[in-house]
Amino acid sequence: MKKVMGLTAALGVVMFIMAGCNSGSEKEEAKTETATTTEATAPEQAAPALNDAQIASIAVTANQIDVDYGKIALEKSQNPEIRKFAETMIKDHSDIINQATALATKLNVTPEDNSTTQDLLKGQKDMNEKFAGLTGDAFDKAYAQNEAAYHDAVVNAVKTVLIPNTQNAELKSLIESVVPLLDHHLQMAKDLAAKFQ
Amino acid sequence: MVRWQNMKKTMKKLIESVIVFAGVIAILMSCNGNADTVKNTGPQRDTVIIKLMAFNPDTLSVNVGDTIVWINQDIVAHDISHFPDRAWHSDTLNPKDVFVKVIDDSSSYFCSIHPTMRGLVTLKK
Ligand SMILES: [Cu+2]
């Protein structure tokens, strides 16, 4: 009996040490990186400020719209590059929505409808109508061009409106961390659109 | 006779303790992989953090047999793929997922989902 206890204790020590060294190596290089400056805040602050609930609504809607565009592309396009790009948009923007809704739930923030959200939805409706009338290369070209224009507009809005207005530090940090991803999407979309000139 | 048996017991206990002690030392040494102060004592372990659409560090110099652990701390999924042909690659790593690879050669790698993300593993001379 004593022997069993001795071995159990020894095993416990071993596991403790192993757990210790795992977490050590994972934390080691996790530097905090703060993104982007907020120099362009002055003009926007004159406009009616958005609260965090409205910002959450805008963030989720903006991402959902690009997921929806991606789904239309998968329905309509046979072009492998367009399809791969659309799949990446669906996956990435769905991941962001998941993170944003999880954080909003944790922070007890209920996304609140507002005029910016409505403008985004209106833009989506117009674009969907345009897409509906296009097939083949014409659709692929319109989709790629819209992805470039849409990401350009969203990156701009995130930097100049959403980030400067966000009050909660965790929400601000999440939105800031989306910027490099949007920049990457924008570059990919521009490269894709250039192939359809 | 009794004495002999006691001695046997003591010896057995002693041997057990030595084995456990050696095991603990071995584990401690193996998990010191990242410490620069430790002289080369077998395979090392390095960590690459994936965050904000980048591999940190993006270049690692290792020995054959060393292990690299990639941890996705970003907000979206990525993968680790040999550049440019994906001769080896991880599964899709969702946020918080980890990919572990024992290095057998130098290799340039990228994320096949976000091809602008690039990294490099070189071999120490
Ligand atoms: Cu990636």
Coordinates of C-alpha atoms in Angstrom, one line a residue, chain A residues 17-143:
Chain A
I17 CA 6.7 19.0 -14.0
M18 CA 5.5 18.1 -17.5
A19 CA 2.5 20.4 -17.3
G20 CA 4.8 23.2 -16.1
C21 CA 7.1 22.8 -19.0
N22 CA 4.3 22.7 -21.6
S23 CA 2.8 25.9 -20.5
G24 CA 6.2 27.5 -20.2
S25 CA 7.0 27.0 -23.8
E26 CA 3.7 28.1 -25.1
K27 CA 3.7 31.4 -23.1
E28 CA 7.3 32.1 -23.9
E29 CA 6.9 34.0 -27.2
A30 CA 3.4 35.3 -26.7
K31 CA 4.2 38.9 -26.9
T32 CA 1.4 41.4 -26.8
E33 CA 1.3 43.3 -30.0
T34 CA -0.7 46.5 -30.1
A35 CA -1.9 47.4 -33.5
T36 CA -2.3 50.6 -35.5
T37 CA -2.3 54.1 -34.5
T38 CA -5.5 56.1 -34.2
E39 CA -4.5 59.4 -35.8
A40 CA -7.5 59.8 -38.0
T41 CA -10.0 60.2 -35.2
A42 CA -10.8 63.9 -35.2
P43 CA -13.4 64.1 -38.0
E44 CA -15.3 61.0 -36.9
Q45 CA -15.6 62.2 -33.3
A46 CA -17.7 65.1 -34.5
A47 CA -20.2 62.6 -35.9
P48 CA -22.7 60.9 -33.4
A49 CA -20.5 58.4 -31.6
L50 CA -21.3 54.7 -31.8
N51 CA -21.7 52.7 -28.6
D52 CA -20.2 49.2 -28.2
A53 CA -23.5 47.5 -28.8
Q54 CA -23.8 49.2 -32.2
I55 CA -20.2 48.5 -33.0
A56 CA -20.8 44.8 -32.3
S57 CA -23.8 44.9 -34.7
I58 CA -21.8 46.6 -37.4
A59 CA -18.9 44.1 -37.0
V60 CA -21.1 41.0 -37.1
T61 CA -23.1 42.3 -40.1
A62 CA -20.1 43.4 -42.1
N63 CA -18.6 39.9 -41.7
Q64 CA -21.8 38.1 -42.4
I65 CA -22.3 40.0 -45.6
D66 CA -18.9 38.8 -46.9
V67 CA -19.8 35.2 -45.8
D68 CA -23.0 35.6 -47.9
Y69 CA -21.1 36.9 -50.9
G70 CA -18.8 33.9 -50.7
K71 CA -21.8 31.5 -50.7
I72 CA -23.2 33.2 -53.8
A73 CA -19.8 32.8 -55.5
L74 CA -19.7 29.1 -54.6
E75 CA -23.2 28.7 -56.1
K76 CA -22.4 30.6 -59.3
S77 CA -18.7 30.3 -60.1
Q78 CA -16.8 27.4 -61.7
N79 CA -13.5 29.3 -61.5
P80 CA -11.2 27.4 -59.1
E81 CA -9.4 30.6 -57.9
I82 CA -12.7 32.4 -57.3
R83 CA -14.0 29.3 -55.4
K84 CA -10.9 29.0 -53.3
F85 CA -11.0 32.7 -52.4
A86 CA -14.7 32.4 -51.6
E87 CA -14.1 29.5 -49.3
T88 CA -11.4 31.4 -47.5
M89 CA -13.8 34.4 -47.0
I90 CA -16.5 32.1 -45.7
K91 CA -14.1 30.4 -43.2
D92 CA -12.3 33.6 -42.0
H93 CA -15.3 35.8 -41.6
S94 CA -17.3 33.0 -39.9
D95 CA -14.3 32.6 -37.5
I96 CA -14.4 36.3 -36.7
I97 CA -18.2 36.3 -36.2
N98 CA -17.7 33.4 -33.8
Q99 CA -15.1 35.3 -31.8
A100 CA -17.1 38.5 -31.8
T101 CA -20.4 36.9 -30.7
A102 CA -18.5 34.9 -28.0
L103 CA -17.0 38.1 -26.7
A104 CA -20.3 40.0 -26.9
T105 CA -21.9 37.3 -24.9
K106 CA -19.1 37.3 -22.3
L107 CA -19.4 41.1 -22.0
N108 CA -23.1 41.0 -21.9
V109 CA -23.4 43.2 -25.0
T110 CA -26.4 42.7 -27.2
P111 CA -25.7 43.9 -30.8
E112 CA -27.9 47.0 -31.4
D113 CA -29.2 47.8 -34.9
N114 CA -28.2 51.3 -36.2
S115 CA -28.0 53.3 -39.4
T116 CA -24.5 52.0 -40.4
T117 CA -25.7 48.4 -40.1
Q118 CA -28.7 49.3 -42.2
D119 CA -26.5 51.0 -44.8
L120 CA -24.4 47.8 -45.0
L121 CA -27.5 45.7 -45.6
K122 CA -28.8 48.1 -48.2
G123 CA -25.4 47.8 -50.1
Q124 CA -25.6 44.0 -49.9
K125 CA -29.2 44.0 -51.3
D126 CA -28.0 46.1 -54.3
M127 CA -25.0 44.0 -54.9
N128 CA -27.0 40.8 -54.7
E129 CA -29.3 42.2 -57.4
K130 CA -26.3 42.9 -59.6
F131 CA -24.9 39.4 -59.0
A132 CA -28.2 37.8 -59.9
G133 CA -28.0 39.1 -63.5
L134 CA -24.4 37.9 -64.1
T135 CA -22.9 34.5 -65.0
G136 CA -19.5 33.0 -66.0
D137 CA -16.6 35.4 -66.3
A138 CA -18.8 38.5 -65.9
F139 CA -19.9 37.2 -62.5
D140 CA -16.3 36.2 -61.5
K141 CA -15.1 39.6 -62.4
A142 CA -17.9 41.4 -60.6
Y143 CA -17.4 39.3 -57.5

